[in-house]
mmCIF file of C-alpha atoms in Angstrom:
data_model
loop_
_atom_site.group_PDB
_atom_site.id
_atom_site.type_symbol
_atom_site.label_atom_id
_atom_site.label_comp_id
_atom_site.label_asym_id
_atom_site.label_seq_id
_atom_site.Cartn_x
_atom_site.Cartn_y
_atom_site.Cartn_z
ATOM 1 C CA UNK U 1257 9.559 51.877 82.290
ATOM 2 C CA UNK U 1258 6.687 52.785 79.972
ATOM 3 C CA UNK U 1259 8.945 54.865 77.709
ATOM 4 C CA UNK U 1260 11.489 52.047 77.496
ATOM 5 C CA UNK U 1261 8.665 49.715 76.406
ATOM 6 C CA UNK U 1262 7.445 52.286 73.868
ATOM 7 C CA UNK U 1263 10.943 52.672 72.437
ATOM 8 C CA UNK U 1264 11.338 48.891 72.125
ATOM 9 C CA UNK U 1265 7.994 48.651 70.303
ATOM 10 C CA UNK U 1266 9.028 51.383 67.879
ATOM 11 C CA UNK U 1267 12.368 49.704 67.241
ATOM 12 C CA UNK U 1268 10.648 46.394 66.484
ATOM 13 C CA UNK U 1269 8.208 48.111 64.120
ATOM 14 C CA UNK U 1270 11.036 49.976 62.392
ATOM 15 C CA UNK U 1271 12.977 46.715 62.016
ATOM 16 C CA UNK U 1272 9.903 44.978 60.509
ATOM 17 C CA UNK U 1273 9.530 47.827 58.044
ATOM 18 C CA UNK U 1274 13.176 47.529 56.999
ATOM 19 C CA UNK U 1275 12.532 43.879 56.181
ATOM 20 C CA UNK U 1276 9.410 44.714 54.208
ATOM 21 C CA UNK U 1277 6.883 43.701 56.834
ATOM 22 C CA UNK U 1278 4.705 45.794 59.089
ATOM 23 C CA UNK U 1279 2.826 48.915 58.254
ATOM 24 C CA UNK U 1280 5.103 51.685 59.451
ATOM 25 C CA UNK U 1281 3.649 55.141 59.545
ATOM 26 C CA UNK U 1282 0.539 56.089 57.652
ATOM 27 C CA UNK U 1283 -2.679 54.285 56.981
ATOM 28 C CA UNK U 1284 -3.467 50.878 55.606
ATOM 29 C CA UNK U 1285 -3.544 52.253 52.076
ATOM 30 C CA UNK U 1286 -0.469 54.462 52.367
ATOM 31 C CA UNK U 1287 -0.321 58.177 52.007
ATOM 32 C CA UNK U 1288 -3.408 59.700 50.432
ATOM 33 C CA UNK U 1289 -5.753 56.738 50.626
ATOM 34 C CA UNK U 1290 -6.242 53.798 48.318
ATOM 35 C CA UNK U 1291 -6.134 55.857 45.106
ATOM 36 C CA UNK U 1292 -3.018 57.927 45.668
ATOM 37 C CA UNK U 1293 -3.112 61.512 46.797
ATOM 38 C CA UNK U 1294 -6.344 62.396 48.536
ATOM 39 C CA UNK U 1295 -8.164 59.369 47.125
ATOM 40 C CA UNK U 1296 -8.718 61.144 43.804
ATOM 41 C CA UNK U 1297 -7.317 58.334 41.682
ATOM 42 C CA UNK U 1298 -5.542 60.958 39.598
ATOM 43 C CA UNK U 1299 -1.954 60.347 40.737
ATOM 44 C CA UNK U 1300 0.025 57.178 41.300
ATOM 45 C CA UNK U 1301 1.176 56.728 44.859
ATOM 46 C CA UNK U 1302 4.666 58.080 45.338
ATOM 47 C CA UNK U 1303 5.463 56.671 48.764
ATOM 48 C CA UNK U 1304 4.888 53.106 49.837
ATOM 49 C CA UNK U 1305 4.766 52.283 53.532
ATOM 50 C CA UNK U 1306 8.035 53.262 55.181
ATOM 51 C CA UNK U 1307 9.422 55.128 52.144
ATOM 52 C CA UNK U 1308 9.116 58.527 53.757
ATOM 53 C CA UNK U 1309 11.737 57.675 56.378
ATOM 54 C CA UNK U 1310 14.279 57.080 53.588
ATOM 55 C CA UNK U 1311 13.377 60.406 52.001
ATOM 56 C CA UNK U 1312 13.619 62.276 55.296
ATOM 57 C CA UNK U 1313 16.933 60.635 56.169
ATOM 58 C CA UNK U 1314 18.291 61.532 52.716
ATOM 59 C CA UNK U 1315 17.113 65.124 53.202
ATOM 60 C CA UNK U 1316 18.981 65.494 56.488
ATOM 61 C CA UNK U 1317 22.010 63.760 54.933
ATOM 62 C CA UNK U 1318 22.153 66.567 52.349
ATOM 63 C CA UNK U 1319 22.184 69.150 55.136
ATOM 64 C CA UNK U 1320 20.899 69.398 58.707
ATOM 65 C CA UNK U 1321 17.263 70.530 58.700
ATOM 66 C CA UNK U 1322 14.398 71.434 60.986
ATOM 67 C CA UNK U 1323 11.184 69.436 60.582
ATOM 68 C CA UNK U 1324 9.507 72.343 58.797
ATOM 69 C CA UNK U 1325 12.413 72.517 56.328
ATOM 70 C CA UNK U 1326 12.022 68.794 55.626
ATOM 71 C CA UNK U 1327 8.321 69.304 54.861
ATOM 72 C CA UNK U 1328 9.042 72.221 52.521
ATOM 73 C CA UNK U 1329 11.922 70.407 50.771
ATOM 74 C CA UNK U 1330 9.710 67.390 50.040
ATOM 75 C CA UNK U 1331 6.920 69.670 48.822
ATOM 76 C CA UNK U 1332 9.338 71.441 46.462
ATOM 77 C CA UNK U 1333 10.800 68.178 45.149
ATOM 78 C CA UNK U 1334 7.249 67.080 44.297
ATOM 79 C CA UNK U 1335 6.323 70.400 42.649
ATOM 80 C CA UNK U 1336 3.564 70.924 45.189
ATOM 81 C CA UNK U 1337 1.799 67.650 44.290
ATOM 82 C CA UNK U 1338 2.212 66.357 47.845
ATOM 83 C CA UNK U 1339 3.092 67.893 51.180
ATOM 84 C CA UNK U 1340 3.727 65.532 54.075
ATOM 85 C CA UNK U 1341 1.899 66.502 57.229
ATOM 86 C CA UNK U 1342 3.743 67.449 60.411
ATOM 87 C CA UNK U 1343 1.905 64.524 62.014
ATOM 88 C CA UNK U 1344 3.932 62.175 59.815
ATOM 89 C CA UNK U 1345 7.248 64.029 59.555
ATOM 90 C CA UNK U 1346 7.907 64.806 63.225
ATOM 91 C CA UNK U 1347 7.242 61.260 64.505
ATOM 92 C CA UNK U 1348 9.478 59.937 61.721
ATOM 93 C CA UNK U 1349 12.274 62.321 62.746
ATOM 94 C CA UNK U 1350 11.855 61.191 66.351
ATOM 95 C CA UNK U 1351 11.977 57.554 65.253
ATOM 96 C CA UNK U 1352 15.127 58.179 63.211
ATOM 97 C CA UNK U 1353 16.679 59.813 66.273
ATOM 98 C CA UNK U 1354 15.660 56.957 68.580
ATOM 99 C CA UNK U 1355 17.089 54.340 66.208
ATOM 100 C CA UNK U 1356 20.395 56.207 66.035
ATOM 101 C CA UNK U 1357 20.127 57.261 62.379
ATOM 102 C CA UNK U 1358 19.683 60.952 63.192
ATOM 103 C CA UNK U 1359 20.648 63.256 65.995
ATOM 104 C CA UNK U 1360 19.520 66.666 67.153
ATOM 105 C CA UNK U 1361 22.417 68.944 66.230
ATOM 106 C CA UNK U 1362 20.988 71.911 68.111
ATOM 107 C CA UNK U 1363 17.674 73.103 69.414
ATOM 108 C CA UNK U 1364 16.259 76.613 69.572
ATOM 109 C CA UNK U 1365 13.223 76.456 71.810
ATOM 110 C CA UNK U 1366 10.930 73.868 70.228
ATOM 111 C CA UNK U 1367 12.812 73.874 66.911
ATOM 112 C CA UNK U 1368 15.216 70.941 66.608
ATOM 113 C CA UNK U 1369 17.869 70.814 63.910
ATOM 114 C CA UNK U 1370 18.268 67.202 62.787
ATOM 115 C CA UNK U 1371 21.500 65.827 61.319
ATOM 116 C CA UNK U 1372 22.408 62.361 60.085
ATOM 117 C CA UNK U 1373 24.665 60.079 62.133
ATOM 118 C CA UNK U 1374 27.286 57.609 60.898
ATOM 119 C CA UNK U 1375 24.753 54.827 61.476
ATOM 120 C CA UNK U 1376 22.270 56.777 59.345
ATOM 121 C CA UNK U 1377 24.838 57.149 56.557
ATOM 122 C CA UNK U 1378 25.495 53.407 56.679
ATOM 123 C CA UNK U 1379 21.734 52.733 56.560
ATOM 124 C CA UNK U 1380 21.407 54.951 53.465
ATOM 125 C CA UNK U 1381 24.358 53.202 51.807
ATOM 126 C CA UNK U 1382 22.852 49.765 52.510
ATOM 127 C CA UNK U 1383 19.530 50.860 50.995
ATOM 128 C CA UNK U 1384 20.848 52.905 48.056
ATOM 129 C CA UNK U 1385 18.797 50.989 45.439
ATOM 130 C CA UNK U 1386 15.551 51.511 47.380
ATOM 131 C CA UNK U 1387 16.312 55.204 47.837
ATOM 132 C CA UNK U 1388 17.176 55.612 44.142
ATOM 133 C CA UNK U 1389 13.833 54.072 43.163
ATOM 134 C CA UNK U 1390 11.968 56.393 45.540
ATOM 135 C CA UNK U 1391 13.747 59.477 44.199
ATOM 136 C CA UNK U 1392 13.096 58.335 40.617
ATOM 137 C CA UNK U 1393 9.355 58.355 41.446
ATOM 138 C CA UNK U 1394 9.774 61.782 43.025
ATOM 139 C CA UNK U 1395 11.490 63.073 39.858
ATOM 140 C CA UNK U 1396 8.705 61.663 37.669
ATOM 141 C CA UNK U 1397 6.087 63.351 39.829
ATOM 142 C CA UNK U 1398 7.982 66.638 39.741
ATOM 143 C CA UNK U 1399 8.191 66.486 35.946
ATOM 144 C CA UNK U 1400 4.479 65.675 35.667
ATOM 145 C CA UNK U 1401 3.419 68.503 37.985
ATOM 146 C CA UNK U 1402 6.084 71.078 37.211
ATOM 147 C CA UNK U 1403 3.570 73.177 35.291
ATOM 148 C CA UNK U 1404 1.181 73.401 38.237
ATOM 149 C CA UNK U 1405 1.088 76.056 40.908
ATOM 150 C CA UNK U 1406 4.486 76.986 42.290
ATOM 151 C CA UNK U 1407 5.224 75.348 45.645
ATOM 152 C CA UNK U 1408 5.813 78.790 47.138
ATOM 153 C CA UNK U 1409 2.252 79.815 46.272
ATOM 154 C CA UNK U 1410 0.810 76.578 47.653
ATOM 155 C CA UNK U 1411 2.846 77.060 50.829
ATOM 156 C CA UNK U 1412 1.671 80.646 51.220
ATOM 157 C CA UNK U 1413 -1.964 79.606 50.704
ATOM 158 C CA UNK U 1414 -1.577 76.885 53.318
ATOM 159 C CA UNK U 1415 0.091 79.328 55.732
ATOM 160 C CA UNK U 1416 -2.827 81.746 55.389
ATOM 161 C CA UNK U 1417 -5.362 78.978 55.915
ATOM 162 C CA UNK U 1418 -3.546 77.710 59.019
ATOM 163 C CA UNK U 1419 -3.170 81.230 60.447
ATOM 164 C CA UNK U 1420 -6.890 81.905 60.033
ATOM 165 C CA UNK U 1421 -7.888 78.577 61.565
ATOM 166 C CA UNK U 1422 -5.489 79.062 64.466
ATOM 167 C CA UNK U 1423 -6.791 82.542 65.205
ATOM 168 C CA UNK U 1424 -10.425 81.426 64.984
ATOM 169 C CA UNK U 1425 -9.737 78.509 67.326
ATOM 170 C CA UNK U 1426 -8.497 80.889 70.040
ATOM 171 C CA UNK U 1427 -11.984 82.024 70.877
ATOM 172 C CA UNK U 1428 -14.599 84.468 69.654
ATOM 173 C CA UNK U 1429 -13.554 87.619 67.832
ATOM 174 C CA UNK U 1430 -14.887 91.053 68.620
ATOM 175 C CA UNK U 1431 -16.115 93.327 65.815
ATOM 176 C CA UNK U 1432 -12.805 95.169 65.503
ATOM 177 C CA UNK U 1433 -10.812 91.931 65.215
ATOM 178 C CA UNK U 1434 -13.262 90.523 62.667
ATOM 179 C CA UNK U 1435 -12.978 93.648 60.506
ATOM 180 C CA UNK U 1436 -9.166 93.647 60.766
ATOM 181 C CA UNK U 1437 -8.857 90.005 59.688
ATOM 182 C CA UNK U 1438 -11.343 90.440 56.827
ATOM 183 C CA UNK U 1439 -9.506 93.585 55.679
ATOM 184 C CA UNK U 1440 -6.157 91.757 55.706
ATOM 185 C CA UNK U 1441 -7.573 88.903 53.612
ATOM 186 C CA UNK U 1442 -9.245 91.350 51.198
ATOM 187 C CA UNK U 1443 -5.976 93.297 50.872
ATOM 188 C CA UNK U 1444 -4.076 90.096 50.090
ATOM 189 C CA UNK U 1445 -6.656 89.143 47.441
ATOM 190 C CA UNK U 1446 -6.419 92.608 45.884
ATOM 191 C CA UNK U 1447 -2.611 92.452 45.854
ATOM 192 C CA UNK U 1448 -2.712 89.076 44.062
ATOM 193 C CA UNK U 1449 -5.157 90.425 41.467
ATOM 194 C CA UNK U 1450 -2.839 93.387 40.827
ATOM 195 C CA UNK U 1451 0.240 91.234 40.087
ATOM 196 C CA UNK U 1452 1.172 91.670 36.424
#
Protein backbone atom coordinates (compact mmCIF):
# COMPACT_ATOMS: atom_id res chain seq x y z
CA UNK A 1 0.00 0.00 0.00
CA UNK A 2 2.79 2.42 0.89
CA UNK A 3 4.58 1.85 -2.43
CA UNK A 4 1.36 2.42 -4.37
CA UNK A 5 0.94 5.73 -2.52
CA UNK A 6 4.57 6.65 -3.23
CA UNK A 7 4.14 5.88 -6.92
CA UNK A 8 0.98 8.00 -7.10
CA UNK A 9 2.80 10.92 -5.43
CA UNK A 10 5.65 10.66 -7.92
CA UNK A 11 3.25 10.53 -10.84
CA UNK A 12 1.46 13.66 -9.61
CA UNK A 13 4.78 15.47 -9.16
CA UNK A 14 5.95 14.39 -12.61
CA UNK A 15 2.66 15.59 -14.12
CA UNK A 16 3.00 18.98 -12.36
CA UNK A 17 6.51 19.31 -13.74
CA UNK A 18 5.30 18.58 -17.27
CA UNK A 19 2.85 21.45 -16.91
CA UNK A 20 5.53 23.78 -15.61
CA UNK A 21 4.59 23.62 -11.95
CA UNK A 22 6.24 21.86 -9.06
CA UNK A 23 9.89 21.57 -8.29
CA UNK A 24 10.83 18.18 -9.68
CA UNK A 25 14.22 16.86 -8.74
CA UNK A 26 16.96 19.07 -7.41
CA UNK A 27 16.96 21.98 -5.05
CA UNK A 28 14.99 25.18 -4.92
CA UNK A 29 17.60 26.94 -7.03
CA UNK A 30 18.14 24.14 -9.53
CA UNK A 31 21.32 22.28 -10.18
CA UNK A 32 24.40 23.93 -8.74
CA UNK A 33 22.75 26.48 -6.47
CA UNK A 34 21.44 29.94 -7.17
CA UNK A 35 24.41 31.02 -9.30
CA UNK A 36 24.72 28.09 -11.67
CA UNK A 37 27.27 25.36 -11.25
CA UNK A 38 28.53 25.10 -7.70
CA UNK A 39 27.28 28.57 -6.79
CA UNK A 40 30.32 30.18 -8.43
CA UNK A 41 28.31 32.60 -10.55
CA UNK A 42 30.66 31.82 -13.43
CA UNK A 43 28.32 29.75 -15.61
CA UNK A 44 24.71 30.21 -16.61
CA UNK A 45 22.45 27.44 -15.43
CA UNK A 46 22.05 24.79 -18.09
CA UNK A 47 19.18 22.80 -16.62
CA UNK A 48 16.00 24.26 -15.22
CA UNK A 49 13.86 22.17 -12.90
CA UNK A 50 12.76 19.01 -14.67
CA UNK A 51 15.01 19.49 -17.72
CA UNK A 52 17.30 16.62 -16.83
CA UNK A 53 14.52 14.07 -17.35
CA UNK A 54 14.19 15.23 -20.97
CA UNK A 55 17.94 14.91 -21.45
CA UNK A 56 18.06 11.46 -19.89
CA UNK A 57 15.08 10.26 -21.92
CA UNK A 58 16.72 11.59 -25.11
CA UNK A 59 19.95 9.80 -24.18
CA UNK A 60 18.21 6.44 -23.81
CA UNK A 61 16.24 7.13 -27.02
CA UNK A 62 19.57 7.34 -28.88
CA UNK A 63 20.57 3.94 -27.50
CA UNK A 64 19.81 1.87 -24.41
CA UNK A 65 22.14 2.88 -21.57
CA UNK A 66 23.06 2.06 -18.00
CA UNK A 67 22.79 4.88 -15.46
CA UNK A 68 26.57 5.29 -15.40
CA UNK A 69 26.61 5.63 -19.20
CA UNK A 70 23.95 8.35 -18.97
CA UNK A 71 26.10 10.27 -16.47
CA UNK A 72 29.19 9.98 -18.66
CA UNK A 73 27.30 10.92 -21.86
CA UNK A 74 25.94 14.09 -20.23
CA UNK A 75 29.39 14.94 -18.88
CA UNK A 76 30.90 14.55 -22.36
CA UNK A 77 28.17 16.61 -24.03
CA UNK A 78 28.96 19.41 -21.56
CA UNK A 79 32.74 19.15 -22.06
CA UNK A 80 33.19 18.31 -18.39
CA UNK A 81 31.51 21.54 -17.21
CA UNK A 82 28.83 19.57 -15.36
CA UNK A 83 28.42 15.98 -14.26
CA UNK A 84 25.04 14.96 -12.89
CA UNK A 85 25.26 13.02 -9.66
CA UNK A 86 24.04 9.43 -9.38
CA UNK A 87 21.67 10.74 -6.70
CA UNK A 88 19.84 12.67 -9.42
CA UNK A 89 20.22 10.35 -12.41
CA UNK A 90 19.12 7.04 -10.88
CA UNK A 91 15.91 8.39 -9.29
CA UNK A 92 15.09 10.08 -12.60
CA UNK A 93 15.58 6.79 -14.47
CA UNK A 94 13.34 5.06 -11.94
CA UNK A 95 10.72 7.78 -12.36
CA UNK A 96 10.87 7.46 -16.15
CA UNK A 97 10.39 3.71 -15.76
CA UNK A 98 7.47 4.12 -13.35
CA UNK A 99 5.71 6.59 -15.66
CA UNK A 100 6.07 4.20 -18.60
CA UNK A 101 8.54 6.32 -20.60
CA UNK A 102 11.44 3.91 -20.08
CA UNK A 103 11.85 0.23 -19.43
CA UNK A 104 14.64 -1.95 -18.14
CA UNK A 105 15.80 -3.86 -21.22
CA UNK A 106 18.04 -6.18 -19.22
CA UNK A 107 19.76 -6.26 -15.89
CA UNK A 108 23.15 -7.68 -14.95
CA UNK A 109 23.27 -7.80 -11.18
CA UNK A 110 22.64 -4.24 -10.02
CA UNK A 111 23.28 -2.75 -13.48
CA UNK A 112 20.05 -2.00 -15.35
CA UNK A 113 20.03 -1.22 -19.05
CA UNK A 114 17.33 1.38 -19.72
CA UNK A 115 15.56 1.73 -23.06
CA UNK A 116 12.84 4.10 -24.22
CA UNK A 117 9.25 2.90 -24.65
CA UNK A 118 6.70 3.96 -27.28
CA UNK A 119 5.12 6.22 -24.66
CA UNK A 120 8.55 7.76 -24.06
CA UNK A 121 9.02 8.36 -27.79
CA UNK A 122 5.61 10.05 -27.93
CA UNK A 123 6.53 12.19 -24.90
CA UNK A 124 9.76 13.29 -26.62
CA UNK A 125 7.86 14.10 -29.82
CA UNK A 126 5.29 16.17 -27.90
CA UNK A 127 8.08 18.12 -26.19
CA UNK A 128 10.47 18.48 -29.14
CA UNK A 129 10.73 22.29 -28.85
CA UNK A 130 11.61 22.09 -25.14
CA UNK A 131 14.20 19.40 -25.80
CA UNK A 132 15.71 21.39 -28.69
CA UNK A 133 16.11 24.42 -26.42
CA UNK A 134 17.78 22.30 -23.73
CA UNK A 135 20.21 20.75 -26.21
CA UNK A 136 20.96 24.20 -27.68
CA UNK A 137 22.07 25.28 -24.17
CA UNK A 138 24.11 22.09 -23.88
CA UNK A 139 25.82 22.84 -27.23
CA UNK A 140 26.60 26.41 -26.13
CA UNK A 141 28.12 25.13 -22.90
CA UNK A 142 30.16 22.53 -24.77
CA UNK A 143 31.50 25.19 -27.13
CA UNK A 144 32.36 27.50 -24.22
CA UNK A 145 34.17 24.79 -22.26
CA UNK A 146 35.60 22.72 -25.09
CA UNK A 147 39.08 24.04 -24.35
CA UNK A 148 38.98 22.91 -20.73
CA UNK A 149 40.13 19.61 -19.32
CA UNK A 150 39.05 16.60 -21.35
CA UNK A 151 36.04 14.81 -19.85
CA UNK A 152 38.07 11.60 -19.75
CA UNK A 153 40.63 13.24 -17.47
CA UNK A 154 37.93 14.70 -15.22
CA UNK A 155 36.26 11.29 -15.06
CA UNK A 156 39.53 9.56 -14.19
CA UNK A 157 40.26 12.13 -11.46
CA UNK A 158 36.79 11.61 -10.02
CA UNK A 159 37.20 7.82 -10.17
CA UNK A 160 40.46 8.04 -8.22
CA UNK A 161 38.92 10.33 -5.62
CA UNK A 162 35.91 8.03 -5.18
CA UNK A 163 38.11 4.91 -4.95
CA UNK A 164 40.25 6.50 -2.24
CA UNK A 165 37.25 7.70 -0.26
CA UNK A 166 35.56 4.32 -0.55
CA UNK A 167 38.64 2.46 0.63
CA UNK A 168 39.19 4.86 3.54
CA UNK A 169 35.55 4.51 4.60
CA UNK A 170 35.95 0.73 4.97
CA UNK A 171 37.88 1.08 8.18
CA UNK A 172 41.41 1.77 9.37
CA UNK A 173 44.37 0.85 7.19
CA UNK A 174 47.40 -1.00 8.43
CA UNK A 175 50.90 0.27 7.60
CA UNK A 176 51.29 -2.01 4.58
CA UNK A 177 47.96 -0.91 3.08
CA UNK A 178 48.77 2.75 3.70
CA UNK A 179 52.13 2.43 1.94
CA UNK A 180 50.57 0.54 -0.99
CA UNK A 181 47.87 3.16 -1.55
CA UNK A 182 50.34 6.05 -1.25
CA UNK A 183 52.72 4.30 -3.67
CA UNK A 184 49.91 3.79 -6.20
CA UNK A 185 48.94 7.47 -6.03
CA UNK A 186 52.59 8.57 -6.30
CA UNK A 187 53.09 6.26 -9.30
CA UNK A 188 50.02 7.73 -11.01
CA UNK A 189 51.29 11.27 -10.39
CA UNK A 190 54.71 10.35 -11.78
CA UNK A 191 53.14 8.75 -14.87
CA UNK A 192 51.11 11.92 -15.54
CA UNK A 193 54.22 14.10 -15.19
CA UNK A 194 56.05 11.88 -17.69
CA UNK A 195 53.39 12.21 -20.42
CA UNK A 196 54.89 14.13 -23.35
